[in-house]
């Protein structure tokens, strides 16, 4: 048996009863120290970390200057040798790599079927979510076409469906809704369209010949103003996403844990549902400011319930029931038997439009309808940029949320189909799509969970499916769009409400989260409540801050544990959780599974004091009174019935110490027939005074300057009362901090390569002779 290339294995005995593997070498060498002590009959070579690093550590590379780094990046970027130009092209345009192995005969039919299926879903969902964003429904159709084309060129996912989504639409709507009739002024109009009558000319620029050559688009000034603001937000969000992608910040979503995202989306679903209640009941309710929006909205709904439009409510109920039965009871239950799900949303939209048109729901029953939908593509027009700085913080939140939802879905699909995505390239693809779409009256887009699932289940293989769906949407924009003018708004609201079902079902995750992690449970709750009460953007920030705080709390409440060696193994573990542990009298072994930094350093010291049952400040007072450390130890051993350091401070209430399957190195303990060890009073040998503390640093991933300072304080404090502190298994990053802070200048010889080395050195320390004689 061999534990490492550096050591060979022999055995040692404890009280002549058992054998344990230890390391020994035949030849002496400078990094080692060989010792032999009677009680454990151990011969083992010990490595100090400094000696090990001197012998085996490679020299650190010479750091490059800023100029050299820039030159290396430029060389790698611009060099076309060895196929680098081809790799760069494939990185910038992933479609060349994705479609290099595209099989037209087998993949194209699947993509066509999946694409047309998703396109059918895009039509009603696009219009519905555009209405959620407080924009004309036609904008949702534009979103299903223009940004999708850019993602086809730049995206790395093969299965996600890009376009309108509920959360991003809601967040955009909260900004767009700030535009009112009174806000139509020159201050919010792009200079590109400014004349003596800015709002009129700005509207005319949208309602010109490009939109509708003969009759105009039919959009009101307020609609045009909202579209202008939405396109500005779209450009700003896209620019931020491109910047994040270029700066390789795709990792930012790692700070958005699954419980955080789940609580956030569920809270956003409450806002989405609330925003659609007025359409379902046929009420006219203003959109309230973000803070406490839910409270004010439901207050207004309750006060206006007597004004409910009964025909609208009946139509909404019928649509919701039909959508639920088909989507949940048919499409979901029999999805394995159906190649293509029933396009119930489109069927409901077409049926509702026809009934509304022929029975004149708008005139007869005062039901609100979609209204004018301009035919043709929107004009290519840059978004207005005046005052966009007021929305930067909102744009950053939307950019991160849209990316988080999209890339998490892309990663899920990639894992399912065994390929990889590039999160930074995804950032660039989303940003480029939004920037391009902003010139065609779009607002920020993202990946839809429902449409992506349908595209995958329908057999979609690549993003070519998105070309087919975009083609279908294009036909509707150019030709069929105006036919939906009679569509009741309550139908679109019903589609949104039923689509929220999957988000609300996330509430059932709470039971599992409570079992797995209380921290994750409270992250979900806090994020959900903050989003619902305070609104989406502020709620997300609060959720993120609380999530960060839980990390700090976890490190602060990480308690050091007392470790003992497992018999027959070179492993140290918590003696309260593992059997066959072996004690080392006078040596306290402390494990700390957390980084050591400013937030928990002082707490760590106090907990070490508690574990050792010895606070240096109090011990120094006793030593000063008695005259010396030796007198203090001798006096304490003669008068105290409780040891200064008891390796197992907890004992049963009856005063009998019992531990099952433990290997005890103290000869005075009696071992019973059933393997239990008992004693009625502590034996003097078990009252071995604490002379060494070994701190296992193997789980300390980092240490800051405060942690190093506190660690030095711990060493100094125990040194004043004759106790040595050793560090073991120090990581390279921690070693660097200890070196730069000057800790190693004093205590370099107190750091060992492993816990076993540190314990062996502690048991063989010459200063222990004094302790042993006095005990």
XYZ file of C-alpha atoms in Angstrom:
775
model
C 0.000 0.000 0.000
C 1.339 3.425 -0.940
C -0.088 6.770 0.178
C 2.106 9.043 -1.945
C 5.229 8.949 -4.125
C 7.183 10.574 -1.300
C 6.671 8.024 1.444
C 6.647 4.306 2.073
C 4.298 2.567 4.452
C 5.065 0.590 7.545
C 3.007 0.261 10.748
C 2.993 1.360 14.317
C 1.146 -0.015 17.315
C -0.943 1.676 19.962
C -0.539 0.001 23.343
C 0.462 -3.125 21.476
C -3.084 -3.831 20.348
C -3.476 -2.578 16.792
C -1.419 -1.614 13.792
C -1.810 1.652 11.884
C -0.216 2.723 8.611
C 2.352 5.467 8.845
C 5.083 6.728 6.558
C 8.767 6.048 6.918
C 11.790 6.389 4.669
C 15.169 4.743 4.874
C 17.326 7.736 4.085
C 17.564 11.069 5.822
C 17.114 14.222 3.700
C 16.949 17.933 4.563
C 13.181 18.471 4.107
C 12.417 15.702 6.597
C 12.661 15.282 10.308
C 12.629 11.758 11.696
C 11.467 11.011 15.223
C 10.547 8.191 17.544
C 8.402 8.518 20.636
C 7.392 5.759 22.993
C 3.658 5.994 23.422
C 2.797 5.551 19.766
C 6.092 4.021 18.562
C 5.999 6.247 15.492
C 8.765 6.764 12.988
C 7.786 9.179 10.292
C 9.345 11.886 8.208
C 7.713 15.279 8.499
C 7.560 17.942 5.849
C 7.449 21.580 6.709
C 5.649 23.473 3.978
C 8.603 25.808 3.486
C 10.955 22.858 2.880
C 8.498 21.227 0.517
C 8.095 24.440 -1.499
C 11.850 24.936 -1.628
C 12.414 21.464 -3.034
C 9.418 21.038 -5.346
C 7.872 24.444 -6.108
C 8.469 25.659 -9.631
C 9.688 29.194 -10.138
C 6.865 31.667 -10.688
C 6.747 33.007 -14.262
C 7.908 36.556 -14.808
C 4.755 38.708 -14.989
C 4.115 40.361 -18.335
C 3.872 44.097 -18.636
C 0.649 45.699 -19.849
C 2.242 46.339 -23.225
C 3.314 42.709 -23.591
C -0.180 41.499 -22.695
C -1.734 43.744 -25.337
C 0.803 42.553 -27.914
C 0.056 38.893 -27.135
C -3.700 39.435 -27.437
C -3.262 41.334 -30.696
C -0.981 38.622 -32.038
C -3.454 35.889 -31.209
C -6.360 37.893 -32.579
C -4.770 39.065 -35.828
C -2.691 36.014 -36.688
C -4.199 33.845 -39.420
C -1.547 31.167 -39.215
C -2.310 27.598 -38.206
C -5.992 28.043 -38.899
C -6.435 30.843 -36.376
C -8.313 32.930 -38.896
C -10.750 30.084 -39.433
C -11.223 29.610 -35.694
C -11.781 33.331 -35.235
C -14.409 33.339 -37.984
C -16.164 30.350 -36.433
C -16.108 32.088 -33.065
C -17.614 35.298 -34.418
C -20.096 33.477 -36.648
C -20.866 30.142 -34.967
C -23.260 29.145 -37.757
C -20.267 28.102 -39.905
C -19.287 25.519 -37.298
C -22.834 24.455 -36.457
C -23.990 23.931 -40.044
C -20.783 22.350 -41.309
C -22.267 18.932 -40.567
C -25.860 19.861 -41.350
C -27.780 17.017 -43.019
C -30.300 18.484 -45.409
C -32.268 15.301 -46.019
C -32.865 14.523 -42.334
C -32.382 17.796 -40.464
C -34.149 20.210 -42.820
C -37.622 18.576 -42.631
C -37.437 18.496 -38.841
C -36.375 22.125 -38.690
C -39.154 23.120 -41.092
C -41.866 21.381 -39.045
C -40.515 22.757 -35.759
C -40.087 26.234 -37.233
C -43.631 26.523 -38.560
C -44.976 25.120 -35.282
C -43.087 27.753 -33.279
C -44.115 30.423 -35.786
C -47.757 29.624 -35.147
C -47.095 30.124 -31.414
C -45.138 33.315 -32.079
C -48.146 35.089 -33.570
C -50.517 35.150 -30.582
C -47.736 35.247 -27.989
C -45.957 38.100 -29.741
C -49.074 40.244 -29.809
C -49.998 39.318 -26.240
C -46.584 40.083 -24.766
C -46.351 43.351 -26.721
C -49.581 44.366 -25.053
C -47.973 43.374 -21.726
C -45.148 45.795 -22.572
C -47.788 48.525 -23.066
C -47.015 48.664 -26.792
C -49.113 48.079 -29.917
C -49.506 44.331 -30.652
C -47.739 44.685 -33.998
C -44.469 45.338 -32.132
C -44.586 41.746 -30.897
C -44.634 40.581 -34.506
C -41.621 42.744 -35.328
C -39.827 41.161 -32.351
C -40.496 37.705 -33.751
C -38.693 38.556 -36.968
C -35.828 41.077 -36.830
C -33.820 40.031 -33.719
C -34.342 36.348 -34.550
C -32.377 36.763 -37.787
C -29.359 38.157 -35.952
C -29.390 35.392 -33.351
C -29.417 32.847 -36.183
C -26.077 34.292 -37.339
C -24.364 34.833 -33.990
C -25.970 32.479 -31.456
C -24.388 29.251 -30.236
C -27.565 27.485 -29.081
C -29.371 25.291 -31.601
C -32.691 24.861 -29.852
C -33.880 28.015 -28.099
C -36.629 30.181 -29.572
C -35.912 33.911 -29.334
C -38.493 36.682 -29.278
C -40.943 38.106 -26.756
C -41.015 36.818 -23.176
C -43.216 37.767 -20.245
C -40.616 39.000 -17.740
C -38.728 41.254 -20.152
C -42.010 42.539 -21.581
C -43.216 43.404 -18.098
C -39.986 45.228 -17.203
C -40.084 47.134 -20.476
C -43.724 47.989 -19.890
C -42.906 49.510 -16.500
C -40.643 52.006 -18.297
C -42.795 52.577 -21.369
C -45.894 53.205 -19.243
C -44.255 56.382 -17.925
C -44.980 57.955 -21.290
C -48.332 59.756 -21.148
C -50.130 62.161 -23.404
C -48.673 65.080 -21.469
C -45.138 63.794 -22.063
C -45.324 64.269 -25.821
C -42.836 67.106 -25.923
C -39.690 68.020 -27.749
C -37.533 66.933 -24.819
C -38.205 63.259 -25.519
C -38.043 63.420 -29.305
C -34.982 62.473 -31.256
C -33.216 65.443 -32.857
C -33.327 63.464 -36.079
C -37.061 64.164 -36.345
C -37.166 67.530 -34.567
C -38.824 70.491 -36.303
C -40.993 73.318 -35.105
C -43.649 70.713 -34.235
C -41.582 67.819 -32.932
C -44.252 65.424 -31.770
C -46.287 65.788 -34.965
C -43.331 65.316 -37.292
C -42.000 62.457 -35.171
C -45.346 60.715 -35.507
C -45.442 61.377 -39.217
C -42.020 59.808 -39.600
C -43.465 56.580 -38.196
C -46.746 56.921 -40.048
C -45.169 57.679 -43.386
C -45.210 55.804 -46.632
C -43.014 52.983 -45.429
C -45.551 51.786 -42.906
C -48.660 52.304 -44.975
C -48.280 54.021 -48.333
C -51.892 54.974 -48.713
C -53.703 55.210 -45.402
C -50.968 55.570 -42.747
C -50.287 53.235 -39.904
C -53.167 54.340 -37.742
C -50.943 54.514 -34.641
C -51.665 57.296 -32.180
C -49.095 59.826 -31.093
C -48.929 58.116 -27.704
C -48.240 54.723 -29.313
C -45.500 56.197 -31.459
C -43.935 57.841 -28.427
C -43.965 54.584 -26.498
C -42.428 52.733 -29.421
C -39.676 55.347 -29.591
C -38.848 54.920 -25.919
C -38.979 51.115 -26.221
C -36.580 51.159 -29.174
C -34.207 53.386 -27.183
C -34.267 50.892 -24.332
C -33.712 48.090 -26.823
C -30.605 49.785 -28.214
C -29.266 50.540 -24.733
C -29.845 46.982 -23.497
C -28.194 45.583 -26.624
C -25.158 47.829 -26.252
C -24.740 46.787 -22.616
C -24.993 43.103 -23.521
C -22.399 43.468 -26.281
C -20.075 45.283 -23.877
C -20.511 42.521 -21.290
C -19.806 39.885 -23.923
C -16.659 41.605 -25.207
C -15.425 42.001 -21.620
C -16.009 38.269 -21.043
C -18.591 38.867 -18.330
C -20.725 35.878 -19.149
C -20.064 34.605 -15.646
C -22.267 37.297 -14.050
C -25.265 35.007 -14.117
C -23.490 32.620 -11.765
C -24.457 35.071 -9.038
C -28.101 34.433 -9.878
C -28.717 31.099 -8.197
C -31.605 28.834 -9.141
C -33.650 29.763 -6.035
C -33.077 33.440 -6.817
C -34.197 33.071 -10.428
C -37.164 30.927 -9.416
C -38.340 33.400 -6.774
C -37.778 36.305 -9.154
C -39.727 34.797 -12.059
C -42.571 33.726 -9.775
C -42.789 37.219 -8.339
C -42.704 38.688 -11.841
C -45.503 36.284 -12.805
C -47.651 37.863 -10.085
C -47.108 41.269 -11.706
C -47.846 39.888 -15.167
C -51.053 38.276 -13.940
C -52.103 41.464 -12.149
C -51.528 43.555 -15.273
C -53.924 41.323 -17.226
C -56.781 41.300 -14.715
C -58.160 44.586 -16.032
C -58.405 43.131 -19.565
C -60.120 39.982 -18.305
C -62.748 42.008 -16.395
C -62.962 44.730 -19.023
C -61.977 47.490 -16.586
C -60.217 50.775 -17.225
C -57.488 51.014 -14.591
C -54.390 53.204 -14.845
C -50.925 51.771 -14.525
C -49.508 52.746 -11.152
C -45.865 53.523 -10.272
C -43.611 50.562 -9.620
C -43.368 50.826 -5.833
C -46.324 48.986 -4.237
C -47.884 48.636 -7.674
C -49.615 45.380 -6.741
C -51.322 46.952 -3.741
C -52.608 49.978 -5.642
C -53.696 47.912 -8.643
C -55.775 45.435 -6.670
C -57.266 48.253 -4.649
C -58.392 49.875 -7.896
C -59.685 46.539 -9.240
C -61.807 45.945 -6.134
C -63.235 49.473 -6.265
C -64.077 49.117 -9.976
C -65.539 45.602 -9.870
C -69.103 46.947 -10.232
C -68.066 48.319 -13.634
C -67.050 44.856 -14.908
C -67.888 44.228 -18.574
C -69.817 40.949 -18.289
C -69.392 39.869 -21.961
C -65.632 40.439 -21.634
C -65.503 38.391 -18.439
C -67.487 35.542 -20.038
C -65.258 35.531 -23.128
C -62.160 35.510 -20.923
C -63.435 32.606 -18.846
C -64.256 30.568 -21.948
C -60.819 31.217 -23.453
C -58.995 30.360 -20.214
C -60.892 27.082 -19.805
C -60.279 26.043 -23.418
C -56.593 26.978 -23.273
C -56.091 25.133 -19.993
C -57.823 21.947 -21.163
C -55.917 21.730 -24.416
C -52.487 22.884 -23.195
C -52.416 20.988 -19.892
C -54.766 18.054 -20.293
C -54.045 17.264 -23.955
C -50.751 18.746 -25.158
C -48.837 18.105 -21.943
C -50.360 14.754 -21.046
C -50.049 13.277 -24.547
C -46.929 15.112 -25.728
C -45.066 11.819 -26.239
C -47.741 10.620 -28.624
C -48.121 13.893 -30.541
C -45.504 15.068 -33.013
C -46.895 18.585 -33.020
C -48.906 20.066 -30.128
C -52.320 21.465 -30.880
C -51.810 25.193 -31.707
C -54.616 26.165 -29.391
C -53.406 29.769 -28.939
C -53.644 30.420 -32.666
C -57.016 28.666 -32.862
C -58.370 30.823 -30.037
C -56.981 33.993 -31.634
C -58.452 33.228 -35.072
C -61.799 32.164 -33.602
C -61.971 35.192 -31.332
C -61.103 37.520 -34.196
C -63.764 36.039 -36.490
C -66.492 36.136 -33.839
C -65.566 39.672 -32.860
C -65.558 40.837 -36.477
C -68.898 39.327 -37.518
C -70.779 39.962 -34.261
C -69.169 43.390 -33.745
C -68.093 42.805 -30.138
C -66.563 46.265 -29.956
C -69.699 48.176 -30.938
C -72.301 45.841 -29.442
C -70.697 44.788 -26.141
C -68.103 47.533 -25.703
C -65.314 44.937 -25.692
C -61.857 46.376 -26.152
C -60.129 45.142 -29.309
C -56.557 45.302 -30.578
C -57.274 48.075 -33.053
C -55.184 49.219 -35.986
C -52.336 46.954 -37.071
C -50.220 48.558 -39.807
C -49.433 46.360 -42.799
C -45.869 46.053 -43.992
C -42.466 46.264 -42.347
C -41.624 49.192 -40.081
C -39.259 51.843 -41.438
C -35.546 51.607 -40.754
C -35.232 54.402 -38.218
C -32.603 54.948 -35.495
C -34.068 55.143 -31.999
C -34.152 58.518 -30.248
C -31.248 58.938 -27.849
C -32.292 62.015 -25.880
C -32.525 61.310 -22.163
C -31.412 57.693 -22.494
C -28.993 58.179 -19.565
C -32.010 58.226 -17.248
C -32.649 54.554 -18.031
C -29.148 53.083 -17.776
C -29.800 51.338 -14.454
C -33.061 49.884 -15.798
C -31.281 48.798 -18.962
C -28.558 46.973 -17.003
C -31.161 45.026 -15.037
C -33.110 44.101 -18.182
C -29.871 43.119 -19.945
C -28.835 40.792 -17.112
C -32.311 39.314 -16.632
C -32.808 38.666 -20.355
C -29.362 37.090 -20.565
C -29.861 34.985 -17.437
C -33.151 33.554 -18.649
C -31.844 32.909 -22.157
C -28.439 31.450 -21.353
C -29.800 29.170 -18.619
C -32.321 27.775 -21.092
C -29.623 27.487 -23.762
C -27.361 25.603 -21.331
C -30.210 23.240 -20.451
C -30.864 22.444 -24.105
C -27.159 22.049 -24.832
C -26.775 19.585 -21.992
C -29.767 17.627 -23.216
C -28.385 17.336 -26.757
C -24.678 16.968 -25.882
C -23.110 20.144 -27.196
C -21.676 23.275 -25.614
C -22.528 26.954 -25.747
C -20.330 30.010 -25.275
C -21.909 32.304 -22.681
C -19.848 35.304 -23.782
C -20.783 34.772 -27.425
C -24.417 34.448 -26.307
C -24.117 37.851 -24.646
C -22.901 39.308 -27.951
C -25.645 37.544 -29.927
C -28.418 38.849 -27.664
C -26.942 42.334 -27.701
C -26.505 42.448 -31.469
C -30.084 41.220 -31.940
C -31.433 43.950 -29.670
C -29.334 46.676 -31.311
C -30.495 45.579 -34.767
C -34.112 45.321 -33.629
C -34.023 48.807 -32.097
C -33.880 50.239 -35.630
C -37.187 48.504 -36.395
C -39.281 49.567 -33.372
C -38.454 46.485 -31.243
C -37.874 46.216 -27.518
C -35.387 43.801 -25.796
C -35.864 40.143 -26.633
C -34.960 36.870 -24.911
C -35.502 33.111 -25.108
C -38.972 31.729 -24.399
C -39.233 28.612 -22.258
C -42.540 27.454 -23.748
C -41.594 28.023 -27.398
C -38.143 26.471 -26.917
C -39.740 23.385 -25.409
C -42.148 23.143 -28.348
C -39.322 23.615 -30.853
C -37.346 20.838 -29.178
C -40.284 18.439 -28.878
C -41.289 19.099 -32.497
C -37.904 17.795 -33.631
C -35.990 21.005 -34.250
C -32.289 20.352 -34.845
C -30.750 23.812 -35.401
C -31.545 27.506 -35.569
C -32.685 27.029 -39.155
C -36.027 26.327 -37.495
C -36.052 29.985 -36.444
C -35.796 31.001 -40.113
C -38.999 29.121 -40.879
C -40.806 30.656 -37.908
C -39.552 34.127 -38.896
C -40.750 33.546 -42.462
C -44.238 32.743 -41.224
C -44.229 35.863 -39.053
C -43.042 37.927 -42.030
C -46.026 36.794 -44.087
C -48.350 37.843 -41.287
C -46.649 41.239 -40.907
C -46.879 42.019 -44.613
C -50.249 40.510 -45.522
C -52.345 39.101 -42.686
C -51.635 41.517 -39.824
C -54.545 43.949 -40.380
C -57.007 41.023 -40.245
C -56.397 40.785 -36.480
C -57.669 44.312 -35.790
C -60.953 42.956 -34.394
C -59.197 40.584 -31.950
C -60.510 41.204 -28.391
C -57.799 42.186 -25.919
C -59.246 39.752 -23.375
C -58.254 36.856 -25.655
C -54.597 37.893 -25.557
C -54.861 38.408 -21.799
C -56.230 34.871 -21.425
C -53.269 33.487 -23.368
C -50.860 35.265 -21.021
C -52.659 34.116 -17.869
C -52.628 30.448 -18.894
C -48.971 30.707 -19.941
C -48.119 31.844 -16.387
C -49.204 28.505 -14.933
C -45.722 27.009 -15.172
C -44.238 29.977 -13.325
C -46.741 29.755 -10.480
C -46.045 26.030 -10.120
C -42.523 26.968 -8.998
C -44.034 27.649 -5.577
C -44.018 23.898 -4.985
C -40.210 23.968 -5.058
C -40.278 25.513 -1.589
C -40.845 22.205 0.169
C -37.780 20.676 -1.448
C -35.688 23.795 -0.823
C -36.562 23.725 2.877
C -35.301 20.147 3.106
C -32.151 20.716 1.049
C -31.083 24.166 2.249
C -32.756 26.684 4.540
C -30.626 29.406 2.976
C -31.974 28.655 -0.516
C -35.496 28.611 0.909
C -35.164 32.102 2.351
C -33.450 33.398 -0.797
C -36.552 32.302 -2.728
C -38.951 33.848 -0.204
C -37.112 37.160 0.149
C -36.727 37.594 -3.611
C -40.362 36.703 -4.275
C -41.739 39.051 -1.600
C -39.439 41.905 -2.657
C -40.421 41.539 -6.322
C -44.132 41.389 -5.517
C -44.196 44.263 -3.029
C -41.492 46.582 -4.354
C -41.514 45.657 -8.068
C -39.345 43.681 -10.415
C -36.158 45.743 -10.678
C -35.786 46.674 -7.012
C -36.855 43.185 -5.969
C -34.094 41.645 -8.057
C -31.452 43.857 -6.434
C -32.740 42.974 -2.976
C -32.697 39.288 -3.865
C -29.100 39.541 -5.093
C -27.975 41.448 -1.993
C -29.691 38.967 0.300
C -28.134 36.082 -1.620
C -24.677 37.605 -1.110
C -25.425 38.101 2.575
C -26.267 34.416 2.956
C -22.780 33.594 1.681
C -21.284 35.869 4.329
C -23.566 34.412 6.985
C -22.585 30.875 6.023
C -18.901 31.694 6.437
C -19.532 33.516 9.705
C -21.493 30.637 11.168
C -19.036 28.000 10.006
C -17.765 26.608 13.264
C -14.324 25.087 13.656
C -14.563 21.404 14.498
C -12.315 19.151 16.530
C -10.604 16.534 14.399
C -9.096 13.186 15.363
C -7.304 10.601 13.330
C -9.283 7.655 11.995
C -7.565 4.451 13.043
C -6.029 2.455 10.165
C -6.227 5.505 7.900
C -4.184 8.634 7.415
C -7.377 10.684 7.652
C -8.528 13.223 10.221
C -12.237 13.693 10.784
C -14.831 14.948 13.256
C -14.829 12.521 16.154
C -18.501 13.220 16.807
C -19.424 11.833 13.397
C -16.933 9.036 12.756
C -15.928 5.879 14.587
C -12.514 4.488 15.497
C -10.973 7.883 16.177
C -7.564 8.098 17.832
C -6.700 10.825 20.324
C -3.451 12.696 20.678
C -3.215 13.907 24.302
C -2.278 17.538 24.579
C -2.843 18.245 20.881
C -5.974 19.997 19.658
C -6.628 19.503 15.939
C -8.981 22.123 14.498
C -10.698 21.923 11.118
C -12.214 25.044 9.528
C -14.199 24.600 6.326
C -14.396 28.220 5.254
C -12.173 31.002 3.957
C -10.504 33.177 6.564
C -11.313 36.826 5.980
C -12.449 39.993 7.699
C -16.042 38.831 8.262
C -15.245 35.677 10.240
C -11.657 35.988 11.482
C -12.514 37.262 14.962
C -15.305 34.711 15.270
C -12.832 31.963 14.374
C -10.473 33.006 17.173
C -13.250 33.003 19.759
C -14.382 29.561 18.638
C -10.838 28.200 18.903
C -10.742 29.551 22.456
C -13.978 27.703 23.115
C -12.726 24.439 21.600
C -9.504 24.555 23.586
C -11.364 25.537 26.774
C -8.487 27.884 27.401
C -8.562 31.643 26.905
C -5.014 33.049 26.892
C -5.981 36.268 28.664
C -7.356 34.446 31.706
C -4.510 31.930 31.712
C -1.950 34.744 31.760
C -3.508 36.168 34.910
C -3.198 32.791 36.641
C 0.376 32.375 35.423
C 1.284 35.829 36.683
C -0.213 35.027 40.073
C 1.590 31.654 40.367
C 4.888 32.838 38.904
C 5.408 30.467 35.930
C 3.675 28.311 33.376
C 4.994 25.165 35.077
C 3.544 26.212 38.435
C 0.245 27.036 36.807
C 0.027 23.604 35.163
C 1.149 21.719 38.244
C -1.213 23.619 40.524
C -4.114 23.054 38.209
C -3.481 19.298 37.903
C -3.421 18.904 41.705
C -6.572 20.898 42.473
C -8.896 20.569 39.495
C -11.220 17.644 38.857
C -11.796 18.919 35.297
C -8.902 18.830 32.840
C -7.603 22.036 31.314
C -8.028 20.328 27.983
C -10.429 17.398 27.714
C -10.393 15.882 24.223
C -14.105 15.096 24.564
C -15.698 17.920 26.586
C -19.235 16.580 26.242
C -20.295 13.671 28.405
C -23.560 12.005 29.376
C -25.563 13.481 32.225
C -24.893 10.467 34.452
C -21.203 11.309 34.575
C -20.178 8.172 32.647
C -18.127 8.809 29.538
C -18.970 6.388 26.744
C -17.815 6.211 23.149
C -18.374 3.318 20.783
C -15.676 1.845 18.560
C -12.999 4.336 19.564
C -9.300 3.604 19.649
C -7.987 5.051 22.890
C -4.286 5.678 23.421
C -4.602 6.208 27.188
C -3.844 2.974 29.040
C -5.973 3.829 32.078
C -9.261 3.525 30.220
C -11.120 0.262 30.660
C -12.596 -1.313 27.522
C -15.787 -3.250 28.083
C -16.824 -6.389 26.268
C -19.236 -4.552 24.001
C -16.575 -2.159 22.770
C -17.603 0.770 24.970
C -15.064 2.736 26.926
C -16.081 4.029 30.320
C -14.719 5.931 33.287
C -16.285 7.481 36.337
C -13.672 10.211 36.828
C -11.076 11.737 34.522
C -7.718 10.012 34.846
C -4.712 12.296 35.304
C -3.219 11.075 32.023
C -6.385 12.099 30.223
C -5.950 15.565 31.762
C -2.921 16.110 29.527
C -2.393 19.823 29.305
C -2.826 21.389 25.930
C 0.583 22.072 24.460
C -0.130 22.269 20.708
C -2.957 23.404 18.453
C -2.958 22.203 14.856
C -5.196 24.110 12.426
C -6.157 22.229 9.264
C -6.134 24.825 6.441
C -6.907 22.420 3.610
C -10.434 23.860 3.236
C -9.374 27.509 3.417
C -9.686 28.556 -0.201
C -8.442 32.064 0.521
C -7.311 34.383 3.297
C -7.197 38.163 3.339
C -4.920 40.532 5.256
C -7.308 40.655 8.212
C -7.358 36.862 8.403
C -3.553 36.790 8.387
C -3.400 39.446 11.095
C -5.851 37.582 13.322
C -4.017 34.300 12.733
C -0.774 35.915 13.883
C -2.604 37.256 16.919
C -3.775 33.718 17.707
C -0.205 32.404 17.469
C 1.127 35.209 19.677
C -1.601 34.838 22.299
C -1.075 31.110 22.800
C 2.693 31.507 22.698
C 2.528 33.653 25.850
C 1.081 30.711 27.800
C 3.427 28.051 26.429
C 1.214 26.642 23.669
C 2.400 26.322 20.089
C 0.074 26.680 17.116
C 0.780 24.879 13.856
C -0.835 25.332 10.446
C -1.238 22.343 8.134
C -2.094 21.841 4.457
C -1.882 25.540 3.578
C -3.009 26.335 0.028
C -0.704 28.275 -2.301
C -2.973 31.346 -2.346
C -3.108 31.404 1.444
C 0.672 30.940 1.616
C 1.123 33.991 -0.628
C -1.016 36.122 1.687
C 0.889 34.889 4.741
C 4.135 35.730 2.988
C 3.169 39.230 1.837
C 1.724 40.156 5.244
C 4.901 39.169 7.095
C 3.399 36.205 8.931
C 6.048 33.836 7.592
C 8.836 36.000 8.935
C 7.932 34.833 12.438
C 6.089 31.555 12.073
C 7.406 29.967 8.891
C 8.645 26.924 10.845
C 5.168 26.353 12.293
C 3.584 25.429 8.955
C 3.525 21.787 7.855
C 2.608 20.054 4.651
C -0.158 17.897 6.130
C -2.123 17.466 9.326
C -0.324 14.170 9.989
C 3.036 15.935 9.727
C 1.935 18.709 12.083
C 0.568 16.257 14.664
C 3.723 14.128 14.538
C 5.862 17.227 15.001
C 3.686 18.331 17.925
C 3.994 14.963 19.673
C 7.772 15.024 19.200
C 8.302 18.666 20.175
C 11.046 18.928 22.866
C 8.934 21.372 24.855
C 6.433 18.575 25.444
C 8.874 16.902 27.854
C 8.138 19.522 30.485
C 4.415 18.969 30.108
C 4.745 15.187 30.276
C 6.898 15.247 33.432
C 4.564 17.631 35.217
C 1.467 15.634 34.361
